[in-house]
Amino acid sequence: DAGVIQSPRHEVTEMGQEVTLRCKPISGHNSLFWYRQTMMRGLELLIYFNNNVPIDDSGMPEDRFSAKMPNASFSTLKIQPSEPRDSAVYFCASSLRGRFTEAFFGQGTRLTVV
Amino acid sequence: GIQVEQSPPDLILQEGANSTLRCNFSDSVNNLQWFHQNPWGQLINLFYIPSGTKQNGRLSATTVATERYSLLYISSSQTTDSGVYFCAVDRGNTPLVFGKGTRLSVIA
């Protein structure tokens, strides 16, 4: 398996622009997670899905952030409008939902908002 | 929610030295994972170890779930071991909660 695939790897955008990050989970996995990593806050969960349904989005910082999972093999995280404080590395991870499961992470998207 | 504490926060080693990284967690867990974040930012799975001991080459890990801690051992460290080591836990069917990590620098 190719693992969790994220795109783009790097994104530089101007403040106010819309940003869309993409994730393809490992085939067969039914849980998907979006994390954000910053120096100040470390790795924090933004939102997670089970069987394409959002379960907990309490980590989404503001209404400017939204996430979708239209099918089992694709998810997006959108920021509109983007702000400089959104600059961070965004990770997507997937796992097979169950009592004892291992999560695998994508290579991340480094977002810079100028 | 569950708290995860890692120690030490920073560690500098001479190449060839051994080290032990610790992860304490505040409640019972079903899953525990160790990751290595390399200098390119990639999170690499090292161990999936909710309990017991595992070994993979120069690395090994032990989790004592009843006492709520896990240890990661690195033997004969190499410069390529540099990076940040994260411990993460979950309580089953919940997302991983990460510690703040241990930043390891191995000097030749």
Coordinates of C-alpha atoms in Angstrom, one line a residue:
Chain A
D1 CA 0.0 0.0 0.0
A2 CA 1.2 3.5 -0.7
G3 CA 0.3 4.8 2.7
V4 CA -1.6 7.9 3.5
I5 CA -1.2 10.4 0.6
Q6 CA -1.5 14.1 1.1
S7 CA -1.3 17.0 -1.4
P8 CA 0.1 19.4 -1.8
R9 CA 3.3 18.9 0.1
H10 CA 3.9 22.7 0.4
E11 CA 1.5 25.6 -0.1
V12 CA 2.2 29.3 0.0
T13 CA -0.7 31.6 -0.2
E14 CA -1.7 35.1 0.5
M15 CA -3.9 36.1 3.4
G16 CA -7.5 36.0 2.5
Q17 CA -7.2 33.3 -0.1
E18 CA -8.9 29.9 0.1
V19 CA -6.7 26.9 0.7
T20 CA -7.7 23.3 0.2
L21 CA -5.7 20.4 1.5
R22 CA -6.3 16.9 0.3
C23 CA -5.9 13.4 1.8
K24 CA -6.2 9.9 0.5
P25 CA -6.3 7.4 3.4
I26 CA -5.0 3.8 3.4
S27 CA -7.3 1.6 1.5
G28 CA -9.6 -0.3 3.9
H29 CA -9.2 2.1 6.7
N30 CA -12.4 3.6 8.0
S31 CA -11.2 6.3 10.4
L32 CA -9.5 9.5 9.2
F33 CA -8.0 12.2 11.2
W34 CA -6.7 15.8 10.5
Y35 CA -4.0 17.1 12.8
R36 CA -2.2 20.4 12.9
Q37 CA 1.4 20.9 14.1
T38 CA 2.7 24.2 15.4
M39 CA 5.7 25.1 17.6
M40 CA 3.4 26.6 20.2
R41 CA 0.7 23.9 20.4
G42 CA 2.4 20.8 19.1
L43 CA 0.3 18.2 17.4
E44 CA -3.4 18.8 17.9
L45 CA -6.5 17.1 16.5
L46 CA -8.7 19.2 14.3
I47 CA -11.4 16.7 13.3
Y48 CA -11.9 13.0 12.7
F49 CA -14.3 10.9 10.7
N50 CA -15.5 7.3 11.1
N51 CA -17.0 5.7 8.0
N52 CA -17.0 9.1 6.2
V53 CA -19.0 10.7 9.0
P54 CA -17.5 13.6 11.1
I55 CA -17.5 12.5 14.7
D56 CA -15.7 15.3 16.5
D57 CA -14.8 18.6 15.1
S58 CA -14.3 20.4 18.4
G59 CA -10.7 21.0 17.5
M60 CA -11.5 23.0 14.4
P61 CA -10.3 26.5 15.4
E62 CA -12.8 28.6 13.7
D63 CA -15.6 28.7 11.2
R64 CA -13.0 29.5 8.6
F65 CA -12.1 25.8 8.7
S66 CA -14.2 23.1 7.2
A67 CA -13.6 19.4 6.4
K68 CA -15.3 16.9 4.2
M69 CA -15.1 13.2 3.4
P70 CA -17.3 12.6 0.4
N71 CA -16.2 8.9 0.2
A72 CA -13.9 6.4 1.8
S73 CA -10.9 7.3 -0.2
F74 CA -10.8 11.1 -0.1
S75 CA -11.0 13.9 2.4
T76 CA -10.4 17.7 2.2
L77 CA -9.6 20.4 4.7
K78 CA -10.5 23.9 3.6
I79 CA -9.5 27.2 5.1
Q80 CA -11.4 30.2 3.8
P81 CA -10.3 32.9 4.2
S82 CA -6.7 32.0 5.3
E83 CA -4.8 34.0 7.8
P84 CA -1.1 34.1 8.7
R85 CA -1.7 32.4 12.0
D86 CA -3.0 29.3 10.0
S87 CA 0.6 28.7 9.0
A88 CA 1.5 25.2 10.2
V89 CA 2.0 21.6 9.1
Y90 CA -1.3 19.8 8.5
F91 CA -1.2 16.0 8.8
C92 CA -3.8 13.5 7.8
A93 CA -3.9 10.1 9.4
S94 CA -6.0 6.9 9.0
S95 CA -6.6 3.8 10.9
L96 CA -9.0 0.8 11.0
R97 CA -11.6 1.6 13.6
G98 CA -11.6 -0.8 16.5
R99 CA -10.5 -1.4 20.0
F100 CA -6.8 -2.0 19.1
T101 CA -5.7 -0.1 16.0
E102 CA -2.6 1.6 14.7
A103 CA -2.7 5.0 13.0
F104 CA -0.6 5.9 10.1
F105 CA 0.3 9.5 9.0
G106 CA 0.7 11.1 5.7
Q107 CA 3.8 13.3 4.9
G108 CA 2.0 16.4 5.8
T109 CA 1.2 19.7 4.1
R110 CA 3.4 22.7 5.1
L111 CA 1.1 25.7 4.8
T112 CA 2.5 29.2 4.8
V113 CA 0.1 32.2 4.7
V114 CA 1.8 35.5 3.9
Chain B
G1 CA -9.0 14.5 28.6
I2 CA -6.0 12.2 28.9
Q3 CA -2.6 13.8 29.5
V4 CA 0.6 12.6 28.0
E5 CA 4.0 13.8 29.4
Q6 CA 7.3 13.0 27.8
S7 CA 10.7 13.3 29.3
P8 CA 13.3 14.6 28.8
P9 CA 12.2 17.4 26.5
D10 CA 15.6 17.6 24.9
L11 CA 18.5 15.2 24.7
I12 CA 22.0 15.5 23.2
L13 CA 24.0 12.3 22.7
Q14 CA 27.3 11.4 21.4
E15 CA 27.2 8.9 18.5
G16 CA 27.2 5.4 20.0
A17 CA 25.6 6.3 23.3
N18 CA 22.4 4.7 24.6
S19 CA 19.3 6.5 25.8
T20 CA 15.9 6.0 27.4
L21 CA 12.9 8.2 26.6
R22 CA 9.9 8.1 28.9
C23 CA 6.2 8.6 28.3
N24 CA 3.7 8.9 31.2
F25 CA 0.0 9.0 30.7
S26 CA -2.8 10.0 33.0
D27 CA -5.4 7.3 32.4
S28 CA -5.8 3.8 31.1
V29 CA -5.3 3.4 27.4
N30 CA -6.0 0.9 24.7
N31 CA -3.4 2.0 22.3
L32 CA 0.1 3.5 22.5
Q33 CA 2.3 4.4 19.6
W34 CA 5.9 5.8 19.4
F35 CA 6.7 8.0 16.4
H36 CA 9.9 9.5 15.1
Q37 CA 9.6 12.8 13.3
N38 CA 12.6 13.1 11.1
P39 CA 14.3 16.4 10.1
W40 CA 12.0 16.5 7.0
G41 CA 8.9 16.5 9.2
Q42 CA 7.7 13.0 8.4
L43 CA 6.1 11.1 11.2
I44 CA 7.4 7.5 11.1
N45 CA 5.7 4.7 13.1
L46 CA 8.2 3.1 15.4
F47 CA 6.1 1.0 17.7
Y48 CA 2.5 0.1 18.3
I49 CA 2.8 -1.1 21.8
P50 CA -0.3 -0.9 24.1
S51 CA 1.5 -3.3 26.5
G52 CA 4.6 -5.5 26.7
T53 CA 8.0 -5.2 25.0
K54 CA 9.0 -5.0 21.4
Q55 CA 12.3 -4.7 19.6
N56 CA 13.2 -3.5 16.2
G57 CA 16.9 -3.4 15.6
R58 CA 18.6 -0.9 17.8
L59 CA 15.3 0.3 19.1
S60 CA 13.0 -1.3 21.7
A61 CA 10.0 -0.2 23.7
T62 CA 8.3 -1.3 26.8
T63 CA 4.8 -0.3 28.0
V64 CA 3.6 -1.0 31.5
A65 CA -0.1 -0.2 31.1
T66 CA -0.9 -0.8 34.8
E67 CA 1.6 1.8 35.9
R68 CA 0.7 4.2 33.0
Y69 CA 4.1 4.6 31.3
S70 CA 6.1 3.6 28.3
L71 CA 9.9 3.6 27.6
L72 CA 11.7 3.9 24.3
Y73 CA 15.3 2.6 24.3
I74 CA 17.8 3.7 21.7
S75 CA 21.0 1.8 21.7
S76 CA 24.2 2.7 19.8
S77 CA 22.7 5.9 18.6
Q78 CA 23.5 7.2 15.1
T79 CA 23.2 10.7 13.7
T80 CA 20.2 9.5 11.7
D81 CA 18.4 8.9 14.9
S82 CA 18.2 12.7 15.4
G83 CA 14.7 14.2 15.4
V84 CA 11.7 14.4 17.7
Y85 CA 10.2 11.3 19.3
F86 CA 6.5 11.4 20.1
C87 CA 4.4 9.2 22.3
A88 CA 0.7 9.1 21.5
V89 CA -2.1 7.3 23.2
D90 CA -5.8 6.7 22.8
R91 CA -8.5 5.0 24.8
G92 CA -9.9 2.9 22.0
N93 CA -12.0 4.2 19.1
T94 CA -10.8 7.7 19.8
P95 CA -8.1 9.8 18.2
L96 CA -4.5 9.7 19.3
V97 CA -3.4 12.3 21.9
F98 CA 0.2 13.3 21.5
G99 CA 2.8 14.3 24.0
K100 CA 5.1 17.3 23.4
G101 CA 7.9 15.1 22.3
T102 CA 11.6 14.6 23.1
R103 CA 14.0 16.3 20.7
L104 CA 17.1 14.2 20.2
S105 CA 20.3 15.4 18.7
V106 CA 23.0 12.8 18.0
I107 CA 26.4 14.3 17.5
A108 CA 29.2 12.6 15.5

